[in-house]
Amino acid sequence: MDALDLLRWAAHAVAALAAVLLLAAAGRSAARRLRQPEVVGEVTVGLLAGPAVVALFGGAVLDALLPGPVFRLLTLAGEAGLVLFLVGLAHKLRLGPDRPPRRAMAWVTAGSLVPPLLTGVLLTGWVLLTGDTAARGTAPLPAFVLMVAVSLSITAVPVMARILTDRGMGASAAGRLALASAIVIDAAGWLLLTAAVALGAGDPAGALGTARALLVGAVGALAVRFGLRTRAARGLCARLPRTAAVALGAAALAVALAMEHLGMTAILGAALVGLAVPGDERAPWAGAVASVARTGRALAPAFFVVTGVTVLTGAFASASGWLIGVTVLLGCAGKVLGGYAGARLGGLTRPEAGRVGALMNTRGLTELIVLQTGLSAGILSGPLVLALVVMALVTTAMTGPLLNVLDRRDRRRAGPPAPARPAPPAPTARTALPAPAAGPALPRQRSGRDKLPVETESGTR
């Protein structure tokens, strides 16, 4: 490939990326009109773009729009955006000083984590009992069971935070408790995801390579952590925040690509770097982390389109309706019922527990990151990823309507507001004011003319 061909493919890739970003903007606009989080529309449009082109115009048109070199560049842009976005997401997996009660948080976390993990085990059992070899794949059984369980246990922290902000629930007891518990659940989910990928290696050589990749990622993450604490890094972040953001993004990409080269997914490297960044929001590097996350968020729609093309276009023919229906049902049951039960055991009222259960059912982008990890590691199959993607979209789209139903129910139970007592009419010129009550007569003060003559020894005065 000469320089002219390279420029031509690069221009084609830039045009494709611009079209993807326009589609993402249209999806966000549609989501706002439907009173849904913007990410729901963005993800839905991105995932369905490739399958829609294939269904309407055929696979040849999709190949012409996204030929091999252009699709590889678009994939690279999507993976880079995902890595950068995940740095900011993992950095948020730290609790602030304003924490909910420990007892309630422990119960909500347990209720929103353990039952979904069990429903994941039930889903794998259903796949094995039905003999669905396309959904089962060829991964080792322990890795398959753990990956499916993790996929059903994830709660999307960014989407939940956006929903809480849009509905003004950020300061409510249910909102704060659900967000804090989701942060803990996602942190546990990343650890379980790492274990599932390690189990997916299968043989001792693969396990050794996984351990080596994790070691490289941990060393790189620690280097980022201690490097940010130096005086030079603090000065750079304070004086040149954009340069600091570029340096942090380059470090995250380097760690992620190194882990991917050693056999692990790049997503885990980005998560390690994000978790390694110190969690002080007033630190000088907070702006650099936010800039890295915004850049990744802007490029993330390319990841949705690539996922839709690589997974959904070939999986629709082999994914059964029963598989999709059972996945959606188990996904909703584990999160909604588990979150509600945990909130009730933690001392919350029924209305607050219902809101916690609805919020914990939010998945979205974080779920897609986990699914992409399982797919790239060869643990999840295409049909099962399709069923889990549908589950993620359905459960995320359910959150807003469920909260609306709970709000209307609470208003009906509270009854109509008590009528306000009318204020007394203001006195007018024609209104006779009551006469003041008669009181004791006060002595009349005498003036100088009222003084009586007084006799003295010198005469009358």
Short mmCIF file of C-alpha atoms in Angstrom, two decimals, residues 159-458:
data_model
loop_
_atom_site.label_atom_id
_atom_site.label_comp_id
_atom_site.label_asym_id
_atom_site.label_seq_id
_atom_site.Cartn_x
_atom_site.Cartn_y
_atom_site.Cartn_z
CA VAL A 159 -26.10 5.99 32.91
CA MET A 160 -27.52 5.85 36.44
CA ALA A 161 -25.75 9.08 37.36
CA ARG A 162 -27.25 10.76 34.28
CA ILE A 163 -30.74 9.51 35.16
CA LEU A 164 -30.40 10.75 38.74
CA THR A 165 -29.26 14.16 37.51
CA ASP A 166 -32.05 14.51 34.94
CA ARG A 167 -34.73 13.55 37.48
CA GLY A 168 -33.32 15.60 40.36
CA MET A 169 -32.75 12.46 42.49
CA GLY A 170 -29.04 12.95 43.11
CA ALA A 171 -29.54 14.12 46.70
CA SER A 172 -32.33 11.66 47.57
CA ALA A 173 -31.72 8.73 49.89
CA ALA A 174 -32.63 6.16 47.23
CA GLY A 175 -30.48 7.85 44.57
CA ARG A 176 -27.37 8.18 46.73
CA LEU A 177 -27.70 4.64 48.02
CA ALA A 178 -28.23 3.13 44.55
CA LEU A 179 -25.28 5.01 43.04
CA ALA A 180 -22.90 4.09 45.86
CA SER A 181 -23.92 0.44 45.69
CA ALA A 182 -23.53 0.41 41.91
CA ILE A 183 -19.97 1.68 42.25
CA VAL A 184 -19.10 -1.17 44.63
CA ILE A 185 -20.84 -3.72 42.38
CA ASP A 186 -18.99 -2.58 39.29
CA ALA A 187 -15.67 -2.70 41.14
CA ALA A 188 -16.43 -6.30 42.15
CA GLY A 189 -17.56 -6.99 38.58
CA TRP A 190 -14.18 -5.96 37.16
CA LEU A 191 -12.42 -8.36 39.53
CA LEU A 192 -14.74 -11.21 38.56
CA LEU A 193 -14.31 -10.30 34.90
CA THR A 194 -10.54 -10.60 35.26
CA ALA A 195 -10.98 -14.01 36.86
CA ALA A 196 -13.27 -15.15 34.04
CA VAL A 197 -10.78 -14.08 31.38
CA ALA A 198 -8.02 -15.90 33.27
CA LEU A 199 -10.14 -19.05 33.45
CA GLY A 200 -10.86 -18.75 29.73
CA ALA A 201 -7.19 -19.32 28.95
CA GLY A 202 -7.80 -23.01 29.65
CA ASP A 203 -4.25 -24.39 29.70
CA PRO A 204 -1.30 -23.67 32.03
CA ALA A 205 0.54 -21.77 29.30
CA GLY A 206 -2.46 -19.54 28.75
CA ALA A 207 -2.84 -19.00 32.49
CA LEU A 208 0.83 -18.04 32.67
CA GLY A 209 0.37 -15.57 29.83
CA THR A 210 -2.67 -14.11 31.59
CA ALA A 211 -0.70 -13.68 34.80
CA ARG A 212 2.11 -12.00 32.87
CA ALA A 213 -0.34 -9.64 31.20
CA LEU A 214 -1.94 -8.76 34.53
CA LEU A 215 1.50 -8.14 36.01
CA VAL A 216 2.41 -5.78 33.16
CA GLY A 217 -0.89 -3.95 33.57
CA ALA A 218 -0.46 -3.64 37.33
CA VAL A 219 3.10 -2.30 36.95
CA GLY A 220 1.95 0.23 34.35
CA ALA A 221 -0.97 1.33 36.51
CA LEU A 222 1.27 1.77 39.56
CA ALA A 223 3.71 3.80 37.46
CA VAL A 224 0.85 6.11 36.50
CA ARG A 225 -0.28 6.38 40.12
CA PHE A 226 3.12 7.28 41.58
CA GLY A 227 3.98 9.45 38.58
CA LEU A 228 0.94 11.64 39.17
CA ARG A 229 1.98 12.19 42.77
CA THR A 230 5.31 13.78 41.80
CA ARG A 231 5.82 17.51 41.92
CA ALA A 232 6.58 17.67 38.20
CA ALA A 233 3.29 15.95 37.31
CA ARG A 234 1.32 18.25 39.60
CA GLY A 235 2.90 21.29 38.01
CA LEU A 236 2.24 19.99 34.51
CA CYS A 237 -1.42 19.29 35.31
CA ALA A 238 -1.84 22.76 36.79
CA ARG A 239 -0.04 24.73 34.05
CA LEU A 240 -0.75 22.65 30.95
CA PRO A 241 -3.93 20.60 31.53
CA ARG A 242 -4.29 19.64 27.85
CA THR A 243 -0.74 18.35 27.67
CA ALA A 244 -1.34 16.40 30.87
CA ALA A 245 -4.52 14.91 29.39
CA VAL A 246 -2.61 13.80 26.27
CA ALA A 247 0.10 12.23 28.42
CA LEU A 248 -2.44 10.40 30.59
CA GLY A 249 -4.35 9.14 27.54
CA ALA A 250 -1.13 7.95 25.91
CA ALA A 251 -0.14 6.09 29.08
CA ALA A 252 -3.54 4.41 29.27
CA LEU A 253 -3.38 3.37 25.61
CA ALA A 254 0.16 2.02 26.09
CA VAL A 255 -0.83 -0.12 29.07
CA ALA A 256 -3.99 -1.33 27.35
CA LEU A 257 -2.21 -2.26 24.11
CA ALA A 258 0.59 -4.01 26.03
CA MET A 259 -1.94 -6.18 27.85
CA GLU A 260 -3.74 -6.92 24.60
CA HIS A 261 -0.44 -7.93 22.98
CA LEU A 262 0.14 -10.39 25.85
CA GLY A 263 -3.23 -12.04 25.34
CA MET A 264 -5.53 -10.01 27.59
CA THR A 265 -8.18 -7.54 26.56
CA ALA A 266 -7.20 -3.87 26.36
CA ILE A 267 -10.26 -2.94 28.40
CA LEU A 268 -8.76 -4.36 31.58
CA GLY A 269 -5.60 -2.30 31.09
CA ALA A 270 -7.67 0.87 30.82
CA ALA A 271 -9.62 -0.10 33.94
CA LEU A 272 -6.39 -0.65 35.89
CA VAL A 273 -5.08 2.78 34.88
CA GLY A 274 -8.36 4.46 35.82
CA LEU A 275 -8.42 2.77 39.20
CA ALA A 276 -4.79 3.74 39.81
CA VAL A 277 -5.41 7.47 39.38
CA PRO A 278 -5.79 8.95 42.90
CA GLY A 279 -9.39 9.74 43.69
CA ASP A 280 -9.06 13.31 45.00
CA GLU A 281 -11.50 15.41 42.93
CA ARG A 282 -9.66 18.64 43.85
CA ALA A 283 -6.29 17.31 42.67
CA PRO A 284 -4.68 19.06 39.67
CA TRP A 285 -5.01 15.93 37.52
CA ALA A 286 -8.81 15.82 37.88
CA GLY A 287 -9.18 18.04 34.81
CA ALA A 288 -6.88 15.81 32.78
CA VAL A 289 -8.93 12.72 33.68
CA ALA A 290 -12.14 14.53 32.71
CA SER A 291 -10.65 15.55 29.34
CA VAL A 292 -9.54 11.98 28.63
CA ALA A 293 -13.02 10.68 29.48
CA ARG A 294 -14.71 13.29 27.26
CA THR A 295 -12.48 12.36 24.33
CA GLY A 296 -13.25 8.70 24.81
CA ARG A 297 -16.96 9.46 25.13
CA ALA A 298 -16.88 11.30 21.82
CA LEU A 299 -15.26 8.31 20.05
CA ALA A 300 -17.37 5.64 21.77
CA PRO A 301 -20.11 5.60 19.06
CA ALA A 302 -17.59 3.98 16.71
CA PHE A 303 -17.35 1.11 19.19
CA PHE A 304 -21.15 0.63 19.05
CA VAL A 305 -21.15 0.50 15.25
CA VAL A 306 -18.26 -1.96 15.16
CA THR A 307 -19.97 -4.16 17.74
CA GLY A 308 -23.18 -4.13 15.74
CA VAL A 309 -21.39 -5.08 12.53
CA THR A 310 -19.23 -7.83 14.04
CA VAL A 311 -21.84 -9.37 16.33
CA LEU A 312 -25.40 -8.55 15.37
CA THR A 313 -25.20 -8.95 11.59
CA GLY A 314 -24.15 -12.58 11.91
CA ALA A 315 -25.95 -13.50 15.12
CA PHE A 316 -29.54 -12.67 14.20
CA ALA A 317 -29.94 -15.88 12.21
CA SER A 318 -28.71 -18.16 15.00
CA ALA A 319 -30.08 -16.45 18.14
CA SER A 320 -33.43 -17.91 19.20
CA GLY A 321 -36.31 -15.86 20.52
CA TRP A 322 -36.46 -18.05 23.60
CA LEU A 323 -32.84 -17.26 24.42
CA ILE A 324 -33.49 -13.51 24.16
CA GLY A 325 -36.71 -13.70 26.19
CA VAL A 326 -35.21 -15.78 29.00
CA THR A 327 -32.17 -13.51 29.18
CA VAL A 328 -34.30 -10.37 29.48
CA LEU A 329 -36.56 -11.98 32.09
CA LEU A 330 -33.69 -13.20 34.26
CA GLY A 331 -31.85 -9.90 33.90
CA CYS A 332 -34.85 -7.91 35.14
CA ALA A 333 -35.72 -10.34 37.94
CA GLY A 334 -32.24 -10.46 39.43
CA LYS A 335 -31.71 -6.72 39.60
CA VAL A 336 -35.19 -5.37 40.36
CA LEU A 337 -36.21 -7.98 42.93
CA GLY A 338 -32.73 -8.30 44.41
CA GLY A 339 -32.30 -4.54 44.75
CA TYR A 340 -35.76 -4.17 46.27
CA ALA A 341 -35.16 -6.95 48.80
CA GLY A 342 -31.76 -5.57 49.77
CA ALA A 343 -33.17 -2.07 50.26
CA ARG A 344 -36.00 -3.37 52.44
CA LEU A 345 -33.56 -5.37 54.58
CA GLY A 346 -31.44 -2.24 54.83
CA GLY A 347 -34.30 -0.32 56.43
CA LEU A 348 -35.72 1.63 53.49
CA THR A 349 -39.42 2.18 53.01
CA ARG A 350 -41.30 0.41 50.23
CA PRO A 351 -41.38 3.42 47.86
CA GLU A 352 -37.64 4.03 48.34
CA ALA A 353 -36.87 0.32 47.92
CA GLY A 354 -38.87 0.25 44.68
CA ARG A 355 -36.82 3.13 43.31
CA VAL A 356 -33.58 1.45 44.30
CA GLY A 357 -34.63 -1.74 42.48
CA ALA A 358 -35.53 0.22 39.33
CA LEU A 359 -32.24 2.13 39.38
CA MET A 360 -30.12 -0.98 39.89
CA ASN A 361 -31.63 -2.44 36.70
CA THR A 362 -29.79 0.20 34.65
CA ARG A 363 -27.01 -1.22 32.48
CA GLY A 364 -26.08 0.48 29.21
CA LEU A 365 -22.49 1.17 28.17
CA THR A 366 -20.80 -0.69 31.02
CA GLU A 367 -22.63 -3.87 30.05
CA LEU A 368 -21.45 -3.52 26.45
CA ILE A 369 -17.86 -3.17 27.65
CA VAL A 370 -18.15 -6.42 29.60
CA LEU A 371 -19.75 -8.19 26.63
CA GLN A 372 -17.04 -6.99 24.28
CA THR A 373 -14.44 -8.34 26.71
CA GLY A 374 -16.13 -11.74 26.85
CA LEU A 375 -16.50 -11.84 23.08
CA SER A 376 -12.89 -10.86 22.34
CA ALA A 377 -11.65 -13.42 24.88
CA GLY A 378 -13.64 -16.16 23.12
CA ILE A 379 -15.78 -16.92 26.17
CA LEU A 380 -19.14 -15.57 24.95
CA SER A 381 -20.64 -16.56 21.61
CA GLY A 382 -22.32 -14.25 19.11
CA PRO A 383 -25.92 -15.39 19.78
CA LEU A 384 -25.52 -15.05 23.54
CA VAL A 385 -23.94 -11.61 23.15
CA LEU A 386 -26.94 -10.59 21.05
CA ALA A 387 -29.34 -11.76 23.77
CA LEU A 388 -27.34 -9.91 26.43
CA VAL A 389 -27.21 -6.74 24.33
CA VAL A 390 -31.00 -6.78 23.95
CA MET A 391 -31.28 -7.34 27.71
CA ALA A 392 -29.00 -4.36 28.39
CA LEU A 393 -31.02 -2.06 26.14
CA VAL A 394 -34.39 -3.22 27.49
CA THR A 395 -33.43 -2.94 31.15
CA THR A 396 -31.85 0.49 30.66
CA ALA A 397 -34.89 1.79 28.77
CA MET A 398 -37.17 0.44 31.53
CA THR A 399 -35.60 2.57 34.26
CA GLY A 400 -37.30 5.87 33.44
CA PRO A 401 -40.81 4.43 32.92
CA LEU A 402 -40.52 2.37 36.11
CA LEU A 403 -39.62 5.46 38.10
CA ASN A 404 -42.54 7.33 36.55
CA VAL A 405 -44.93 4.54 37.57
CA LEU A 406 -43.61 4.62 41.13
CA ASP A 407 -43.99 8.41 41.28
CA ARG A 408 -47.62 8.24 40.10
CA ARG A 409 -48.40 5.47 42.57
CA ASP A 410 -47.02 7.50 45.45
CA ARG A 411 -49.05 10.54 44.42
CA ARG A 412 -52.24 8.46 44.29
CA ARG A 413 -51.60 7.01 47.73
CA ALA A 414 -50.89 10.43 49.17
CA GLY A 415 -54.27 11.66 47.89
CA PRO A 416 -55.14 15.11 46.58
CA PRO A 417 -53.46 18.01 48.34
CA ALA A 418 -55.45 19.65 51.11
CA PRO A 419 -57.22 22.83 49.94
CA ALA A 420 -55.58 25.99 51.12
CA ARG A 421 -57.54 28.09 53.67
CA PRO A 422 -58.73 31.36 52.11
CA ALA A 423 -57.02 34.44 53.44
CA PRO A 424 -59.21 37.08 55.16
CA PRO A 425 -60.23 39.93 52.85
CA ALA A 426 -58.16 43.06 53.09
CA PRO A 427 -60.02 46.07 54.53
CA THR A 428 -61.23 48.64 52.01
CA ALA A 429 -62.47 52.20 52.28
CA ARG A 430 -66.10 51.01 52.52
CA THR A 431 -65.35 48.47 55.21
CA ALA A 432 -66.17 49.78 58.66
CA LEU A 433 -63.35 49.09 61.03
CA PRO A 434 -64.33 48.08 64.56
CA ALA A 435 -64.07 50.79 67.13
CA PRO A 436 -61.21 50.40 69.56
CA ALA A 437 -62.13 49.04 72.95
CA ALA A 438 -62.61 51.60 75.68
CA GLY A 439 -59.81 51.66 78.24
CA PRO A 440 -59.18 53.55 81.45
CA ALA A 441 -59.19 57.29 81.08
CA LEU A 442 -55.76 58.82 81.22
CA PRO A 443 -55.21 61.99 83.30
CA ARG A 444 -55.27 65.15 81.25
CA GLN A 445 -51.94 66.88 81.14
CA ARG A 446 -52.23 70.50 82.10
CA SER A 447 -50.61 73.16 80.06
CA GLY A 448 -49.03 76.28 81.42
CA ARG A 449 -52.38 78.12 81.23
CA ASP A 450 -54.11 75.57 83.45
CA LYS A 451 -51.82 76.04 86.45
CA LEU A 452 -53.56 77.30 89.63
CA PRO A 453 -52.13 80.16 91.75
CA VAL A 454 -50.01 79.04 94.69
CA GLU A 455 -49.55 81.13 97.85
CA THR A 456 -45.99 81.51 99.19
CA GLU A 457 -44.39 83.61 101.92
CA SER A 458 -43.27 86.16 99.32
#
